[in-house]
Coordinates of C-alpha atoms in Angstrom, one line a residue:
Chain A
M1 CA 16.9 5.7 18.3
T2 CA 14.3 3.7 20.2
L3 CA 13.4 2.0 16.9
V4 CA 17.0 1.1 16.2
Y5 CA 17.5 -0.2 19.7
L6 CA 14.4 -2.3 19.2
L7 CA 15.6 -3.5 15.9
I8 CA 19.1 -4.4 17.1
W9 CA 18.1 -6.0 20.4
G10 CA 15.2 -7.7 18.6
T11 CA 17.4 -9.4 16.1
W12 CA 20.1 -10.2 18.6
I13 CA 17.5 -11.9 20.8
A14 CA 15.6 -13.5 17.9
F15 CA 18.8 -14.8 16.2
G16 CA 20.1 -16.1 19.5
I17 CA 16.9 -18.0 20.2
S18 CA 16.8 -19.4 16.7
T19 CA 20.4 -20.5 17.1
I20 CA 19.7 -22.3 20.3
W21 CA 16.5 -23.8 18.9
A22 CA 18.5 -25.1 15.9
L23 CA 21.1 -26.6 18.2
H24 CA 18.3 -28.3 20.2
W25 CA 16.7 -29.6 17.0
A26 CA 20.1 -31.0 15.9
A27 CA 20.6 -32.7 19.2
R28 CA 17.1 -34.1 19.3
H29 CA 17.4 -35.6 15.8
G30 CA 20.8 -37.2 16.4
H31 CA 22.8 -34.8 14.3
L32 CA 25.4 -34.3 17.0
S33 CA 25.8 -37.9 18.0
D34 CA 27.7 -39.3 15.0
P35 CA 30.4 -36.7 14.0
E36 CA 32.5 -39.4 12.3
G37 CA 29.6 -40.4 10.1
A38 CA 28.7 -36.8 9.3
A39 CA 32.3 -36.0 8.3
R40 CA 32.3 -39.0 6.0
S41 CA 28.8 -38.2 4.5
I42 CA 30.3 -36.2 1.7
F43 CA 32.0 -39.3 0.2
D44 CA 30.4 -41.9 -2.0
D45 CA 31.3 -45.4 -3.0
D46 CA 32.8 -44.2 -6.2
E47 CA 34.4 -41.1 -4.6
P48 CA 35.7 -42.6 -1.4
P49 CA 38.1 -41.0 1.0
G50 CA 41.6 -41.2 -0.4
Q51 CA 40.5 -40.2 -3.9
M52 CA 41.1 -36.7 -5.2
T53 CA 38.2 -35.3 -7.1
D54 CA 39.5 -32.2 -8.9
F55 CA 42.2 -31.7 -11.4
F56 CA 43.4 -29.2 -14.0
P57 CA 41.9 -30.1 -17.4
G58 CA 44.1 -32.6 -19.1
D59 CA 45.7 -33.9 -15.8
G60 CA 42.6 -35.8 -15.0
P61 CA 42.4 -38.8 -12.6
D62 CA 44.3 -40.7 -15.3
G63 CA 47.1 -38.2 -15.4
D64 CA 48.7 -39.1 -12.1
P65 CA 47.6 -42.4 -10.8
S66 CA 49.6 -42.0 -7.6
L67 CA 47.0 -39.4 -6.5
M68 CA 44.2 -41.9 -6.8
E69 CA 45.7 -44.6 -4.6
G70 CA 45.8 -45.1 -0.9
S71 CA 43.9 -43.3 1.8
H72 CA 45.9 -40.9 4.0
D73 CA 43.6 -41.7 6.9
Chain B
M1 CA 20.6 -17.7 -22.8
T2 CA 19.3 -19.2 -26.0
D3 CA 17.4 -22.5 -26.3
D4 CA 20.0 -24.0 -28.7
S5 CA 22.8 -23.3 -26.2
P6 CA 25.4 -26.0 -25.7
P7 CA 26.2 -28.4 -24.2
P8 CA 25.0 -30.1 -27.4
T9 CA 24.9 -33.5 -25.8
S10 CA 21.7 -32.7 -24.1
D11 CA 19.4 -35.3 -25.6
S12 CA 16.3 -37.0 -24.4
S13 CA 16.6 -40.0 -26.8
A14 CA 18.5 -42.0 -24.2
S15 CA 16.2 -41.2 -21.3
S16 CA 14.6 -44.5 -21.4
A17 CA 17.9 -46.4 -21.3
P18 CA 18.0 -48.7 -18.3
M19 CA 20.5 -47.9 -15.6
P20 CA 22.6 -51.0 -15.1
E21 CA 23.7 -51.9 -11.6
G22 CA 27.4 -51.8 -11.0
S23 CA 29.1 -55.0 -11.8
P24 CA 32.1 -56.1 -9.7
D25 CA 34.6 -55.5 -12.4
Q26 CA 33.7 -51.9 -12.8
E27 CA 35.9 -49.6 -10.8
S28 CA 33.1 -47.5 -9.5
S29 CA 29.6 -47.7 -8.5
P30 CA 27.4 -46.1 -11.1
R31 CA 24.5 -45.7 -8.7
D32 CA 26.2 -42.9 -6.8
M33 CA 27.5 -41.4 -10.0
V34 CA 24.1 -41.4 -11.6
D35 CA 22.5 -39.9 -8.5
R36 CA 25.1 -37.1 -8.4
A37 CA 24.7 -36.6 -12.2
R38 CA 20.9 -36.3 -11.8
I39 CA 21.2 -33.7 -9.0
D40 CA 23.8 -31.8 -11.0
A41 CA 21.5 -31.8 -14.0
S42 CA 18.7 -30.3 -11.9
C43 CA 21.0 -27.4 -11.0
R44 CA 22.5 -26.9 -14.4
G45 CA 20.3 -24.2 -16.0
P46 CA 19.7 -21.8 -13.1
V47 CA 23.2 -22.2 -11.5
L48 CA 25.0 -21.6 -14.7
F49 CA 22.8 -18.6 -15.4
F50 CA 23.7 -17.2 -12.0
F51 CA 27.4 -17.9 -12.5
L52 CA 27.5 -16.3 -16.0
T53 CA 25.6 -13.2 -15.1
A54 CA 27.8 -12.9 -11.9
A55 CA 30.9 -13.0 -14.0
A56 CA 29.5 -10.2 -16.2
W57 CA 29.0 -8.1 -13.0
L58 CA 32.5 -9.0 -11.9
L59 CA 33.9 -7.4 -15.1
I60 CA 31.7 -4.3 -14.8
G61 CA 32.6 -4.1 -11.1
S62 CA 36.3 -4.4 -11.9
A63 CA 36.1 -1.6 -14.5
L64 CA 34.3 0.7 -12.0
A65 CA 36.9 -0.2 -9.4
L66 CA 39.8 0.7 -11.7
L67 CA 38.1 4.0 -12.5
A68 CA 37.7 4.8 -8.9
S69 CA 41.3 3.7 -8.1
I70 CA 42.9 5.7 -10.9
K71 CA 41.0 8.8 -9.8
M72 CA 42.7 8.6 -6.4
H73 CA 46.1 9.4 -7.9
S74 CA 45.1 11.1 -11.1
P75 CA 41.9 13.0 -10.2
E76 CA 41.7 14.6 -13.7
F77 CA 41.1 11.2 -15.3
L78 CA 37.7 11.3 -17.0
S79 CA 36.7 14.0 -14.5
D80 CA 34.7 16.0 -17.1
T81 CA 32.1 13.3 -17.4
E82 CA 29.8 13.7 -14.4
W83 CA 28.6 10.1 -14.5
L84 CA 32.1 8.9 -14.0
T85 CA 33.1 11.1 -11.1
F86 CA 34.5 9.4 -8.0
G87 CA 31.4 9.9 -5.8
R88 CA 29.4 7.9 -8.3
V89 CA 31.7 5.2 -9.6
R90 CA 32.7 4.2 -6.1
P91 CA 29.3 3.2 -4.8
A92 CA 28.6 1.7 -8.2
H93 CA 31.7 -0.5 -7.8
L94 CA 30.7 -1.5 -4.3
N95 CA 27.1 -2.4 -5.2
T96 CA 27.9 -4.2 -8.5
V97 CA 30.5 -6.5 -6.8
I98 CA 28.4 -7.1 -3.7
Y99 CA 25.0 -7.7 -5.1
G100 CA 26.0 -8.5 -8.7
W101 CA 29.1 -10.7 -8.5
S102 CA 29.3 -11.9 -4.9
S103 CA 25.6 -12.5 -4.3
L104 CA 24.7 -14.0 -7.6
A105 CA 27.7 -16.4 -7.7
G106 CA 27.2 -17.1 -4.0
M107 CA 23.6 -18.1 -4.6
G108 CA 24.6 -20.4 -7.4
V109 CA 27.1 -22.1 -5.1
L110 CA 24.4 -22.2 -2.3
F111 CA 21.8 -23.9 -4.6
W112 CA 24.3 -26.5 -5.8
L113 CA 25.8 -27.2 -2.4
Q114 CA 22.4 -27.6 -0.7
A115 CA 21.2 -29.9 -3.5
R116 CA 24.4 -32.0 -3.4
L117 CA 24.5 -32.3 0.4
S118 CA 20.8 -33.0 0.7
R119 CA 21.2 -35.5 -2.1
A120 CA 18.0 -34.0 -3.6
E121 CA 17.3 -32.4 -6.9
L122 CA 16.9 -28.6 -7.1
R123 CA 13.3 -27.7 -8.0
F124 CA 11.6 -24.5 -9.1
Q125 CA 14.0 -23.9 -12.0
K126 CA 11.6 -21.4 -13.6
L127 CA 11.2 -19.5 -10.4
L128 CA 15.0 -19.4 -10.1
Y129 CA 15.4 -18.1 -13.6
A130 CA 12.8 -15.5 -12.9
V131 CA 14.7 -14.5 -9.7
G132 CA 18.0 -14.4 -11.6
I133 CA 16.6 -12.2 -14.4
L134 CA 14.8 -9.9 -11.9
W135 CA 17.9 -9.6 -9.8
N136 CA 20.0 -8.7 -12.8
L137 CA 17.5 -6.1 -14.0
A138 CA 17.3 -4.6 -10.5
I139 CA 21.0 -4.3 -10.2
A140 CA 21.4 -2.8 -13.7
G141 CA 18.7 -0.3 -13.0
G142 CA 20.1 0.5 -9.6
T143 CA 23.6 1.0 -10.9
V144 CA 22.4 3.4 -13.5
V145 CA 20.7 5.4 -10.8
L146 CA 23.9 5.4 -8.8
L147 CA 25.8 6.7 -11.8
T148 CA 23.3 9.5 -12.2
G149 CA 24.2 10.5 -8.6
R150 CA 20.6 10.3 -7.2
Y151 CA 21.3 8.0 -4.3
L152 CA 21.3 8.1 -0.5
S153 CA 24.9 8.2 0.6
I154 CA 24.6 5.4 3.2
E155 CA 27.3 2.8 2.4
W156 CA 26.0 -0.6 1.4
L157 CA 22.5 0.8 1.2
E158 CA 22.9 3.1 -1.7
F159 CA 20.5 1.3 -4.1
P160 CA 17.1 3.0 -4.6
V161 CA 14.2 1.6 -2.7
W162 CA 12.7 -0.3 -5.6
T163 CA 16.0 -2.1 -6.3
A164 CA 16.2 -3.0 -2.7
A165 CA 12.6 -4.3 -2.8
L166 CA 13.2 -6.5 -5.8
L167 CA 16.4 -7.9 -4.3
G168 CA 14.5 -8.5 -1.0
L169 CA 12.0 -10.6 -3.0
G170 CA 14.8 -12.5 -4.6
F171 CA 16.3 -13.3 -1.1
V172 CA 13.0 -14.7 0.0
A173 CA 12.8 -16.9 -3.1
V174 CA 16.3 -18.2 -2.3
M175 CA 15.2 -18.9 1.2
V176 CA 12.2 -20.9 0.1
T177 CA 14.1 -22.9 -2.6
S178 CA 16.9 -23.8 -0.2
L179 CA 14.4 -25.0 2.5
D180 CA 12.6 -27.0 -0.2
T181 CA 15.7 -28.8 -1.2
F182 CA 16.6 -29.5 2.4
R183 CA 13.2 -30.9 3.2
R184 CA 13.5 -33.4 0.4
R185 CA 16.9 -34.7 1.6
T186 CA 17.5 -38.4 1.1
H187 CA 20.4 -38.5 3.5
H188 CA 20.3 -38.7 7.3
H189 CA 23.4 -36.6 8.0
V190 CA 23.2 -32.9 8.0
Y191 CA 26.7 -31.8 7.0
V192 CA 28.3 -28.8 8.7
S193 CA 28.1 -26.8 5.4
Q194 CA 24.4 -27.1 5.5
W195 CA 24.2 -25.4 8.9
Y196 CA 26.2 -22.5 7.5
L197 CA 23.9 -22.3 4.5
F198 CA 20.9 -22.2 6.8
G199 CA 22.5 -19.3 8.6
A200 CA 22.8 -17.4 5.4
V201 CA 19.4 -18.1 4.0
F202 CA 17.4 -17.6 7.1
W203 CA 18.9 -14.7 8.9
F204 CA 20.2 -12.5 6.1
P205 CA 16.9 -12.0 4.1
I206 CA 15.2 -10.9 7.3
L207 CA 18.0 -8.5 8.1
Y208 CA 18.0 -7.1 4.6
V209 CA 14.4 -6.3 4.6
L210 CA 14.4 -4.8 8.1
A211 CA 17.4 -2.6 7.5
H212 CA 16.0 -1.2 4.3
A213 CA 12.7 -0.6 5.9
M214 CA 14.4 1.3 8.7
I215 CA 16.5 3.5 6.4
H216 CA 14.1 4.1 3.5
L217 CA 11.0 4.6 5.5
G218 CA 12.6 7.1 7.7
G219 CA 12.5 5.0 10.9
A220 CA 16.2 5.8 11.5
T221 CA 17.8 9.3 11.1
G222 CA 21.0 10.9 12.3
V223 CA 23.0 8.8 14.7
A224 CA 20.3 6.1 14.6
Q225 CA 20.7 5.9 10.9
A226 CA 24.5 5.4 11.2
T227 CA 23.9 2.7 13.8
A228 CA 21.4 0.8 11.7
N229 CA 23.7 1.3 8.7
W230 CA 26.7 -0.4 10.2
W231 CA 24.8 -3.0 12.1
F232 CA 23.5 -4.0 8.6
A233 CA 26.6 -3.5 6.6
H234 CA 28.7 -5.7 8.9
N235 CA 26.1 -8.4 8.8
V236 CA 26.2 -8.6 5.0
L237 CA 29.6 -10.0 5.4
G238 CA 29.0 -11.8 8.7
I239 CA 25.8 -13.6 8.0
W240 CA 25.5 -13.7 4.3
F241 CA 28.9 -14.0 2.6
T242 CA 30.9 -15.6 5.4
P243 CA 28.5 -18.6 6.0
I244 CA 28.4 -19.3 2.2
G245 CA 32.2 -19.0 2.0
L246 CA 32.8 -21.3 5.0
A247 CA 30.1 -23.8 3.8
A248 CA 32.0 -24.0 0.5
A249 CA 35.4 -24.4 2.2
Y250 CA 34.1 -27.1 4.6
Y251 CA 32.8 -29.0 1.6
F252 CA 35.5 -28.6 -1.1
I253 CA 38.7 -28.9 1.0
P254 CA 37.8 -32.4 2.3
K255 CA 36.0 -33.4 -0.9
V256 CA 38.8 -32.4 -3.3
I257 CA 41.7 -33.9 -1.3
G258 CA 39.6 -37.0 -0.3
R259 CA 40.0 -36.8 3.4
P260 CA 37.2 -36.1 6.0
I261 CA 37.4 -32.9 7.9
H262 CA 40.0 -33.1 10.8
S263 CA 37.4 -32.6 13.6
Y264 CA 33.8 -32.5 12.8
Y265 CA 33.1 -31.6 16.4
L266 CA 35.2 -28.5 16.1
S267 CA 33.4 -27.5 12.9
L268 CA 30.1 -27.6 14.8
L269 CA 31.5 -25.6 17.7
G270 CA 32.7 -23.1 15.1
F271 CA 29.3 -22.8 13.5
W272 CA 27.3 -22.3 16.7
T273 CA 29.7 -19.8 18.1
L274 CA 29.7 -17.8 14.9
A275 CA 25.9 -17.9 14.9
L276 CA 25.8 -16.5 18.4
F277 CA 28.4 -13.8 18.2
Y278 CA 28.8 -12.5 14.6
N279 CA 25.6 -10.5 14.4
W280 CA 26.6 -8.5 17.5
A281 CA 29.8 -7.3 16.0
G282 CA 28.7 -4.5 13.6
T283 CA 28.7 -1.6 16.0
H284 CA 32.5 -1.7 16.2
H285 CA 32.4 0.3 13.0
L286 CA 31.2 3.3 15.0
I287 CA 34.0 3.5 17.6
G288 CA 34.6 7.1 18.5
G289 CA 31.2 8.1 17.1
P290 CA 28.6 10.1 19.0
L291 CA 26.7 7.1 20.3
P292 CA 26.4 5.4 23.6
V293 CA 29.6 3.8 24.6
W294 CA 28.0 0.5 25.6
L295 CA 26.7 0.1 22.0
T296 CA 30.2 0.1 20.5
T297 CA 31.6 -1.9 23.4
V298 CA 29.1 -4.7 22.7
G299 CA 30.5 -4.7 19.2
T300 CA 34.1 -5.0 20.5
V301 CA 33.2 -7.8 22.9
A302 CA 31.4 -9.7 20.1
S303 CA 34.4 -9.2 17.8
M304 CA 36.7 -10.7 20.5
M305 CA 34.4 -13.6 20.9
M306 CA 34.7 -14.2 17.2
F307 CA 38.2 -15.5 17.9
I308 CA 36.5 -18.8 19.0
P309 CA 34.9 -19.7 15.6
V310 CA 37.8 -18.3 13.7
I311 CA 40.4 -20.4 15.5
T312 CA 38.3 -23.5 15.2
V313 CA 38.0 -23.0 11.5
A314 CA 41.7 -22.3 11.1
I315 CA 42.7 -25.3 13.1
N316 CA 40.3 -27.6 11.3
H317 CA 41.2 -26.5 7.8
H318 CA 44.9 -26.6 8.4
M319 CA 44.8 -30.0 10.1
T320 CA 42.7 -31.3 7.2
M321 CA 45.2 -30.0 4.7
I322 CA 48.3 -31.2 6.5
G323 CA 50.2 -33.8 4.4
H324 CA 48.1 -32.9 1.3
F325 CA 49.6 -29.5 0.3
Q326 CA 51.2 -31.1 -2.8
K327 CA 47.7 -31.5 -4.1
L328 CA 47.5 -27.7 -4.6
K329 CA 49.6 -28.3 -7.7
F330 CA 46.9 -30.4 -9.3
S331 CA 43.6 -28.9 -8.3
P332 CA 42.4 -25.5 -9.4
T333 CA 39.5 -25.6 -6.9
L334 CA 41.9 -26.4 -4.0
R335 CA 44.3 -23.5 -4.9
F336 CA 41.6 -20.9 -4.8
I337 CA 39.8 -22.3 -1.8
V338 CA 42.9 -22.8 0.3
F339 CA 43.9 -19.2 -0.5
G340 CA 40.4 -18.1 0.5
A341 CA 40.4 -20.1 3.8
M342 CA 43.8 -18.8 4.8
S343 CA 42.7 -15.3 4.1
Y344 CA 39.6 -15.9 6.2
T345 CA 41.8 -16.6 9.2
V346 CA 44.0 -13.5 8.6
V347 CA 41.1 -11.1 7.9
S348 CA 39.1 -12.3 10.9
F349 CA 42.1 -11.9 13.3
Q350 CA 42.7 -8.5 11.8
G351 CA 39.1 -7.5 12.0
S352 CA 38.8 -8.5 15.7
L353 CA 42.0 -6.6 16.5
M354 CA 40.7 -3.5 14.6
S355 CA 37.7 -3.4 16.9
L356 CA 40.0 -2.6 19.8
R357 CA 39.9 1.1 20.5
I358 CA 43.7 1.3 20.6
V359 CA 44.0 -0.1 17.1
N360 CA 40.9 1.6 15.8
E361 CA 42.1 5.1 16.7
T362 CA 44.8 4.7 14.1
S363 CA 43.1 2.5 11.5
H364 CA 39.8 4.2 11.3
F365 CA 39.1 6.4 8.3
T366 CA 42.2 5.3 6.5
H367 CA 43.1 3.1 3.6
Y368 CA 44.0 0.4 6.1
T369 CA 40.3 -0.3 6.4
V370 CA 39.9 -0.4 2.7
A371 CA 42.6 -3.1 2.5
H372 CA 40.9 -5.0 5.3
A373 CA 37.6 -4.9 3.5
H374 CA 39.1 -6.3 0.3
L375 CA 40.9 -9.0 2.2
G376 CA 37.5 -10.2 3.4
M377 CA 35.4 -9.8 0.3
Y378 CA 38.1 -10.6 -2.2
A379 CA 40.9 -12.7 -0.8
F380 CA 38.5 -14.8 1.3
F381 CA 35.1 -14.8 -0.3
T382 CA 35.7 -14.1 -4.0
M383 CA 38.6 -16.6 -4.0
V384 CA 36.3 -19.3 -2.5
L385 CA 33.7 -18.5 -5.1
F386 CA 36.3 -18.9 -7.9
G387 CA 37.3 -22.3 -6.5
S388 CA 33.7 -23.4 -6.1
I389 CA 32.8 -22.5 -9.6
Y390 CA 35.9 -24.4 -10.9
Y391 CA 34.5 -27.5 -9.2
I392 CA 30.8 -27.0 -9.9
A393 CA 30.6 -25.8 -13.5
P394 CA 32.3 -28.9 -15.1
R395 CA 29.8 -31.1 -13.3
L396 CA 26.9 -29.1 -14.6
T397 CA 28.0 -29.3 -18.2
G398 CA 29.9 -32.6 -18.3
R399 CA 32.8 -30.7 -19.8
E400 CA 36.3 -29.9 -18.7
W401 CA 37.5 -26.3 -18.5
A402 CA 38.8 -25.3 -21.9
S403 CA 42.3 -24.2 -20.9
A404 CA 44.5 -25.1 -17.9
R405 CA 46.8 -22.2 -18.9
L406 CA 43.9 -19.7 -18.5
I407 CA 43.1 -21.1 -15.1
K408 CA 46.7 -20.6 -14.0
I409 CA 46.8 -17.1 -15.4
H410 CA 43.6 -16.4 -13.5
F411 CA 45.0 -17.8 -10.2
W412 CA 48.4 -16.1 -10.3
S413 CA 47.2 -12.7 -11.5
V414 CA 44.5 -12.4 -8.9
A415 CA 46.7 -13.9 -6.1
V416 CA 49.6 -11.6 -6.8
G417 CA 47.2 -8.7 -7.4
M418 CA 45.4 -9.2 -4.2
I419 CA 48.6 -9.6 -2.1
M420 CA 50.0 -6.4 -3.7
Y421 CA 46.7 -4.6 -3.1
F422 CA 46.6 -5.6 0.6
T423 CA 50.3 -5.0 1.4
G424 CA 50.4 -1.6 -0.3
L425 CA 47.2 -0.2 1.2
S426 CA 47.8 -1.7 4.7
W427 CA 51.2 -0.2 4.9
G428 CA 50.2 3.2 3.4
G429 CA 46.9 3.2 5.4
W430 CA 48.6 2.6 8.7
R431 CA 51.1 5.4 8.1
Q432 CA 48.2 7.6 7.0
G433 CA 46.5 6.9 10.3
E434 CA 49.6 7.7 12.4
Q435 CA 50.1 10.9 10.5
M436 CA 46.5 12.0 10.8
N437 CA 46.8 11.6 14.6
H438 CA 49.5 14.2 14.6
D439 CA 47.7 17.5 14.4
T440 CA 50.8 19.4 13.3
M441 CA 51.0 17.5 10.0
P442 CA 49.3 19.3 7.1
F443 CA 46.6 17.2 5.6
L444 CA 47.8 17.7 2.0
D445 CA 51.2 16.3 3.0
I446 CA 49.6 13.2 4.2
V447 CA 47.7 12.8 0.9
A448 CA 50.9 13.4 -1.1
E449 CA 52.7 10.7 0.9
L450 CA 49.9 8.2 0.0
M451 CA 50.5 8.6 -3.8
P452 CA 52.8 5.5 -4.3
Y453 CA 50.3 3.4 -2.4
F454 CA 47.5 4.6 -4.6
W455 CA 49.5 3.7 -7.7
S456 CA 50.2 0.3 -6.3
R457 CA 46.5 -0.2 -5.9
S458 CA 45.8 0.6 -9.5
V459 CA 48.5 -1.8 -10.7
A460 CA 47.1 -4.5 -8.4
G461 CA 43.6 -3.7 -9.7
I462 CA 44.8 -4.2 -13.3
L463 CA 46.4 -7.6 -12.4
M464 CA 43.2 -8.7 -10.8
T465 CA 41.1 -7.5 -13.8
V466 CA 43.4 -9.6 -16.1
G467 CA 42.5 -12.6 -14.0
H468 CA 38.8 -11.8 -14.1
I469 CA 38.9 -11.6 -17.9
A470 CA 40.6 -15.0 -18.0
F471 CA 37.9 -16.3 -15.7
A472 CA 35.1 -14.8 -17.8
I473 CA 36.6 -16.3 -21.0
L474 CA 36.8 -19.7 -19.3
L475 CA 33.2 -19.5 -18.1
W476 CA 32.0 -18.4 -21.5
K477 CA 33.8 -21.4 -23.2
M478 CA 32.4 -23.7 -20.5
W479 CA 28.9 -22.5 -21.4
R480 CA 29.6 -22.9 -25.1
G481 CA 30.7 -26.5 -24.4
E482 CA 34.2 -26.0 -25.8
G483 CA 36.1 -28.1 -23.2
Q484 CA 36.7 -31.8 -23.5
K485 CA 34.1 -34.1 -22.3
R486 CA 34.7 -35.2 -18.8
L487 CA 35.9 -38.7 -18.1
R488 CA 33.0 -39.3 -15.7
A489 CA 30.5 -38.1 -18.3
R490 CA 32.0 -40.4 -20.9
K491 CA 31.8 -43.3 -18.5
L492 CA 28.2 -42.6 -17.6
E493 CA 27.3 -42.6 -21.3
Q494 CA 29.0 -45.9 -21.9
Q495 CA 27.3 -47.5 -19.0
Q496 CA 23.9 -46.1 -19.9
E497 CA 24.3 -46.2 -23.6
G498 CA 23.3 -42.5 -23.8
P499 CA 24.1 -39.2 -22.4
T500 CA 21.9 -39.3 -19.3
L501 CA 24.2 -37.2 -17.4
L502 CA 23.1 -34.2 -19.3
A503 CA 19.5 -35.1 -19.6
R504 CA 16.9 -33.1 -17.7
P505 CA 15.9 -34.8 -14.4
E506 CA 12.3 -35.2 -15.5
E507 CA 13.4 -37.0 -18.6
D508 CA 15.3 -39.5 -16.4
S509 CA 12.4 -40.6 -14.3

């Protein structure tokens, strides 16, 4: 049982430390300072917010133009 | 996979074609499109290989599941074939769907997401092929061993030690590849999905190797073995499948509907609280067992703490989707992923409550737990995988899915099947638990009362299998290049006078 305690406590502590280290790294490198920018980082100029990017085959972006227009934000 | 495999448009002749800058009259910027196409092309071979072989394991896993399910109400079914007895097909089902379907498909999604979010190409294609082949061979060999009955009956760790060693090597390769992609990122922002992917690729391989070493090298026996077992088994879900599933949901929901996530701040809070609490939760599986009370209590406390990340994810996904639910009609990806995300909320709430002793004393050792496990691994994770593959595969091949009707058949049969599975077994399982707590009720009467619920599971399983067959056909047709060419792919070809979308990345440069 000692080994299992070591294993479990070891990983709990190691994972905890690595989590806090990652949080520290993120803060130090400015990854927590611009949430708006990060949230928008998945969009591109040609796939901007407001544009749907997945359709059933055949529907396509041409199928229903109303889905392509206007941002809801 | 053969060398002459479609898509047939793969052609290096256009590789030297210049990439024109976007002119104002063009409706989109080709630069972003070309960048995405190049990154997708770098993922194409290995990721498709992982998806295709995963789908094969899904079919095998479904067949084994049906066998096991039918034997619950009709024990004489194929009972004279020792390889197909319940004690063997049941672990074979578990391991093929966990390490075959879920892990292979999950890794495909992980590679693609990491490449897309880092805006960097995926490298080490040959290594990834090798990992994929090795992984498949290891699971095939391990499954045969399970069917011969020569396995250690420790749930989630039944595979023989050599299979585990090969899979462990595979996990390490996945870790290295993912880190390599991230290190070459060309984009400042680290998106929340990437944090989740880190959780999966850094913690889980370590855990996998340590747990197998403990169990197979004899470091843990008796009560210690059960403790190590459930600490590991819960973490397979908690820090391997859940982070991949949430990473996909956090990317695809906003990306498909075209709206940034409701609160990025909440999404980060959700990730860090999950990272801190989830790996403590596993010992709640041993409530009532002969081990120190504090050990199971720690698991219960951590399970309660999980309400924080779960509620943040639920609020975030719901608030992002609000006003956009009509888009479920148009997007296959969105349907599956929203189904998965909603199931994540339900399964997590349920799981936390099941870690309370007052609930656990009824639900433990019943089919209620089986229903809960499927709500997690299927209604949440597998549905998210389906949705992700519906988004990713067309971008890898430049082809649309061959049939909208097959996608709808897939969605409705697995959705209805899963709801039926969950409802029947939860209801029956809870009754079973209540009856088992009455020491005057004969055990056989309890089993007899479960019969209709066992039948409902088999019918649900058949429905889900129908969906899997539709999915496998679609994926097969996708690989054969039978769908229509995508609009974007056509546009890229016009702009670049050649099918660069489908050219190999090295041919582009």
